[in-house]
Amino acid sequence: MFEFTEENQKRFLEILTRYPNKLAAMLPALWLAQKQHGWLSPEVMEYVAGLIEVSPAKVYEVATFYTMFNKKPVGKYHFQVCRTLSCQLNGAEKITECLKKKLGLNLGGTSEDGRYTLTEVECLGSCGTAPMLQLNDDYHENLTEEALDQLIESLD
Ligand code: FES
């Protein structure tokens, strides 16, 4: 059964103080849950729904709207390639194709060993340094094929 760790329970209570009501705290609560669990399973969404006192369907509706929420388990290294206009015009498609080959994955796929996941996402707010991707919590910008090689080699 999923529940927040003691530390995240405290964080959640602190989050609540920043919002006018529990419903308004849904996104940060989901983010915290994903940080802890790695993805938003139905059980996790149900837990968050209980905390903020809304129906699980409402939480599911919100979670499925945002690409930043993982609706299935992701690998240790989650590559999220931005596919929105600025990145698209600066070669995002090439970056995605390159990663598909290097990681041996299709979009939305996770390697069998659980090491890599590759997804495309909408604008990550770093349009001036396109093309870019987010790898776990970090941005990698002005990408080239060589930069991708170096990035993959640098992973432990
Ligand atoms: S278009 Fe890619 S970061 Fe904005």
mmCIF file of C-alpha atoms and ligand atoms in Angstrom:
data_model
loop_
_atom_site.group_PDB
_atom_site.id
_atom_site.type_symbol
_atom_site.label_atom_id
_atom_site.label_comp_id
_atom_site.label_asym_id
_atom_site.label_seq_id
_atom_site.Cartn_x
_atom_site.Cartn_y
_atom_site.Cartn_z
ATOM 1 C CA MET A 1 0.000 0.000 0.000
ATOM 2 C CA PHE A 2 1.351 3.410 -0.992
ATOM 3 C CA GLU A 3 1.650 6.227 1.499
ATOM 4 C CA PHE A 4 3.951 9.178 1.888
ATOM 5 C CA THR A 5 7.095 8.670 3.885
ATOM 6 C CA GLU A 6 7.197 10.590 7.130
ATOM 7 C CA GLU A 7 9.353 13.237 5.470
ATOM 8 C CA ASN A 8 6.978 13.587 2.501
ATOM 9 C CA GLN A 9 4.013 13.690 4.850
ATOM 10 C CA LYS A 10 5.611 16.783 6.377
ATOM 11 C CA ARG A 11 6.299 18.214 2.926
ATOM 12 C CA PHE A 12 2.693 17.633 1.928
ATOM 13 C CA LEU A 13 1.425 19.455 5.008
ATOM 14 C CA GLU A 14 3.763 22.308 4.199
ATOM 15 C CA ILE A 15 2.467 22.375 0.595
ATOM 16 C CA LEU A 16 -1.094 22.653 1.904
ATOM 17 C CA THR A 17 -0.219 25.855 3.749
ATOM 18 C CA ARG A 18 0.602 27.509 0.420
ATOM 19 C CA TYR A 19 -2.788 26.948 -1.208
ATOM 20 C CA PRO A 20 -6.271 28.261 -0.498
ATOM 21 C CA ASN A 21 -7.739 24.740 -0.443
ATOM 22 C CA LYS A 22 -6.734 21.103 -0.797
ATOM 23 C CA LEU A 23 -7.851 20.815 -4.408
ATOM 24 C CA ALA A 24 -5.457 23.587 -5.435
ATOM 25 C CA ALA A 25 -2.581 21.515 -4.028
ATOM 26 C CA MET A 26 -3.226 18.608 -6.399
ATOM 27 C CA LEU A 27 -0.324 19.209 -8.792
ATOM 28 C CA PRO A 28 2.418 19.578 -6.157
ATOM 29 C CA ALA A 29 0.953 16.631 -4.239
ATOM 30 C CA LEU A 30 1.089 14.473 -7.367
ATOM 31 C CA TRP A 31 4.606 15.679 -8.074
ATOM 32 C CA LEU A 32 5.692 14.732 -4.563
ATOM 33 C CA ALA A 33 4.066 11.316 -4.937
ATOM 34 C CA GLN A 34 5.824 10.756 -8.257
ATOM 35 C CA LYS A 35 9.145 11.783 -6.734
ATOM 36 C CA GLN A 36 8.686 9.146 -4.079
ATOM 37 C CA HIS A 37 7.250 6.334 -6.198
ATOM 38 C CA GLY A 38 8.741 7.057 -9.636
ATOM 39 C CA TRP A 39 5.355 7.029 -11.366
ATOM 40 C CA LEU A 40 1.685 7.557 -10.660
ATOM 41 C CA SER A 41 0.097 4.147 -10.343
ATOM 42 C CA PRO A 42 -3.682 3.928 -9.831
ATOM 43 C CA GLU A 43 -2.971 3.218 -6.163
ATOM 44 C CA VAL A 44 -0.824 6.347 -5.821
ATOM 45 C CA MET A 45 -3.468 8.493 -7.530
ATOM 46 C CA GLU A 46 -6.108 7.070 -5.241
ATOM 47 C CA TYR A 47 -3.949 7.913 -2.226
ATOM 48 C CA VAL A 48 -3.497 11.517 -3.391
ATOM 49 C CA ALA A 49 -7.228 11.765 -4.124
ATOM 50 C CA GLY A 50 -7.913 10.719 -0.538
ATOM 51 C CA LEU A 51 -5.516 13.311 0.828
ATOM 52 C CA ILE A 52 -6.994 16.190 -1.106
ATOM 53 C CA GLU A 53 -10.542 14.887 -0.804
ATOM 54 C CA VAL A 54 -11.522 14.543 -4.460
ATOM 55 C CA SER A 55 -12.504 11.515 -6.517
ATOM 56 C CA PRO A 56 -9.715 9.322 -7.949
ATOM 57 C CA ALA A 57 -11.229 10.000 -11.397
ATOM 58 C CA LYS A 58 -10.544 13.725 -10.975
ATOM 59 C CA VAL A 59 -6.916 13.041 -10.084
ATOM 60 C CA TYR A 60 -6.584 10.640 -13.007
ATOM 61 C CA GLU A 61 -8.017 13.264 -15.354
ATOM 62 C CA VAL A 62 -5.453 15.834 -14.239
ATOM 63 C CA ALA A 63 -2.515 13.393 -14.189
ATOM 64 C CA THR A 64 -3.201 12.201 -17.713
ATOM 65 C CA PHE A 65 -3.320 15.777 -19.011
ATOM 66 C CA TYR A 66 0.290 16.551 -18.074
ATOM 67 C CA THR A 67 3.192 14.771 -19.766
ATOM 68 C CA MET A 68 5.381 15.436 -16.715
ATOM 69 C CA PHE A 69 3.427 12.795 -14.827
ATOM 70 C CA ASN A 70 4.433 9.211 -15.560
ATOM 71 C CA LYS A 71 1.442 6.929 -15.906
ATOM 72 C CA LYS A 72 3.599 3.847 -16.112
ATOM 73 C CA PRO A 73 6.932 2.862 -14.564
ATOM 74 C CA VAL A 74 9.984 4.566 -16.049
ATOM 75 C CA GLY A 75 13.608 3.535 -16.236
ATOM 76 C CA LYS A 76 16.440 4.729 -14.023
ATOM 77 C CA TYR A 77 17.241 7.267 -16.761
ATOM 78 C CA HIS A 78 14.232 8.954 -18.264
ATOM 79 C CA PHE A 79 14.988 10.891 -21.460
ATOM 80 C CA GLN A 80 12.260 13.399 -22.234
ATOM 81 C CA VAL A 81 12.857 15.078 -25.574
ATOM 82 C CA CYS A 82 11.043 18.361 -26.170
ATOM 83 C CA ARG A 83 9.108 18.238 -29.438
ATOM 84 C CA THR A 84 7.514 21.701 -29.412
ATOM 85 C CA LEU A 85 8.108 24.363 -32.071
ATOM 86 C CA SER A 86 11.499 25.825 -31.206
ATOM 87 C CA CYS A 87 13.004 22.393 -30.576
ATOM 88 C CA GLN A 88 11.233 20.968 -33.600
ATOM 89 C CA LEU A 89 12.698 23.678 -35.842
ATOM 90 C CA ASN A 90 16.143 23.044 -34.402
ATOM 91 C CA GLY A 91 16.320 19.305 -34.907
ATOM 92 C CA ALA A 92 14.345 17.627 -32.124
ATOM 93 C CA GLU A 93 13.235 14.894 -34.497
ATOM 94 C CA LYS A 94 16.856 14.039 -35.289
ATOM 95 C CA ILE A 95 17.639 13.944 -31.567
ATOM 96 C CA THR A 96 14.735 11.578 -30.940
ATOM 97 C CA GLU A 97 15.712 9.308 -33.846
ATOM 98 C CA CYS A 98 19.284 9.265 -32.622
ATOM 99 C CA LEU A 99 18.211 8.312 -29.096
ATOM 100 C CA LYS A 100 15.880 5.620 -30.411
ATOM 101 C CA LYS A 101 18.865 3.998 -32.127
ATOM 102 C CA LYS A 102 21.344 4.486 -29.297
ATOM 103 C CA LEU A 103 18.998 3.245 -26.590
ATOM 104 C CA GLY A 104 17.305 0.623 -28.768
ATOM 105 C CA LEU A 105 13.877 1.955 -27.821
ATOM 106 C CA ASN A 106 10.716 3.205 -29.425
ATOM 107 C CA LEU A 107 9.004 6.300 -28.076
ATOM 108 C CA GLY A 108 7.290 5.543 -24.799
ATOM 109 C CA GLY A 109 9.431 2.465 -24.346
ATOM 110 C CA THR A 110 11.503 1.308 -21.396
ATOM 111 C CA SER A 111 14.480 -1.017 -21.755
ATOM 112 C CA GLU A 112 14.021 -4.524 -20.400
ATOM 113 C CA ASP A 113 16.701 -3.960 -17.762
ATOM 114 C CA GLY A 114 14.777 -0.916 -16.507
ATOM 115 C CA ARG A 115 17.676 1.391 -17.300
ATOM 116 C CA TYR A 116 16.227 3.739 -19.925
ATOM 117 C CA THR A 117 12.899 5.275 -20.869
ATOM 118 C CA LEU A 118 12.430 7.512 -23.896
ATOM 119 C CA THR A 119 9.502 9.890 -24.273
ATOM 120 C CA GLU A 120 8.653 13.089 -26.091
ATOM 121 C CA VAL A 121 7.211 15.998 -24.143
ATOM 122 C CA GLU A 122 5.850 19.459 -24.791
ATOM 123 C CA CYS A 123 7.817 22.681 -24.259
ATOM 124 C CA LEU A 124 10.040 22.613 -21.205
ATOM 125 C CA GLY A 125 10.550 26.374 -21.201
ATOM 126 C CA SER A 126 14.070 26.308 -22.541
ATOM 127 C CA CYS A 127 13.260 27.263 -26.124
ATOM 128 C CA GLY A 128 16.318 29.530 -26.510
ATOM 129 C CA THR A 129 18.645 26.557 -26.171
ATOM 130 C CA ALA A 130 16.824 24.185 -28.509
ATOM 131 C CA PRO A 131 16.992 21.338 -29.172
ATOM 132 C CA MET A 132 16.911 20.131 -25.622
ATOM 133 C CA LEU A 133 15.821 17.284 -23.397
ATOM 134 C CA GLN A 134 15.281 16.619 -19.748
ATOM 135 C CA LEU A 135 17.088 13.631 -18.273
ATOM 136 C CA ASN A 136 15.569 12.903 -14.877
ATOM 137 C CA ASP A 137 15.781 16.308 -13.150
ATOM 138 C CA ASP A 138 18.377 17.925 -15.411
ATOM 139 C CA TYR A 139 18.169 19.855 -18.654
ATOM 140 C CA HIS A 140 20.577 19.170 -21.510
ATOM 141 C CA GLU A 141 20.530 21.891 -24.106
ATOM 142 C CA ASN A 142 21.875 22.809 -27.554
ATOM 143 C CA LEU A 143 22.011 19.101 -28.266
ATOM 144 C CA THR A 144 24.055 17.487 -30.983
ATOM 145 C CA GLU A 145 24.641 13.828 -31.758
ATOM 146 C CA GLU A 146 28.071 14.062 -30.099
ATOM 147 C CA ALA A 147 26.565 15.633 -27.005
ATOM 148 C CA LEU A 148 24.138 12.718 -26.809
ATOM 149 C CA ASP A 149 27.022 10.244 -27.030
ATOM 150 C CA GLN A 150 28.826 12.005 -24.213
ATOM 151 C CA LEU A 151 25.690 12.187 -22.140
ATOM 152 C CA ILE A 152 24.954 8.472 -22.475
ATOM 153 C CA GLU A 153 28.576 7.563 -21.767
ATOM 154 C CA SER A 154 28.542 9.679 -18.617
ATOM 155 C CA LEU A 155 25.715 7.653 -17.060
ATOM 156 C CA ASP A 156 26.746 5.110 -14.451
HETATM 157 S S1 FES B 1 10.174 24.383 -27.565
HETATM 158 FE FE1 FES B 1 11.553 23.016 -26.610
HETATM 159 S S2 FES B 1 11.916 23.968 -24.708
HETATM 160 FE FE2 FES B 1 10.405 25.213 -25.618
#
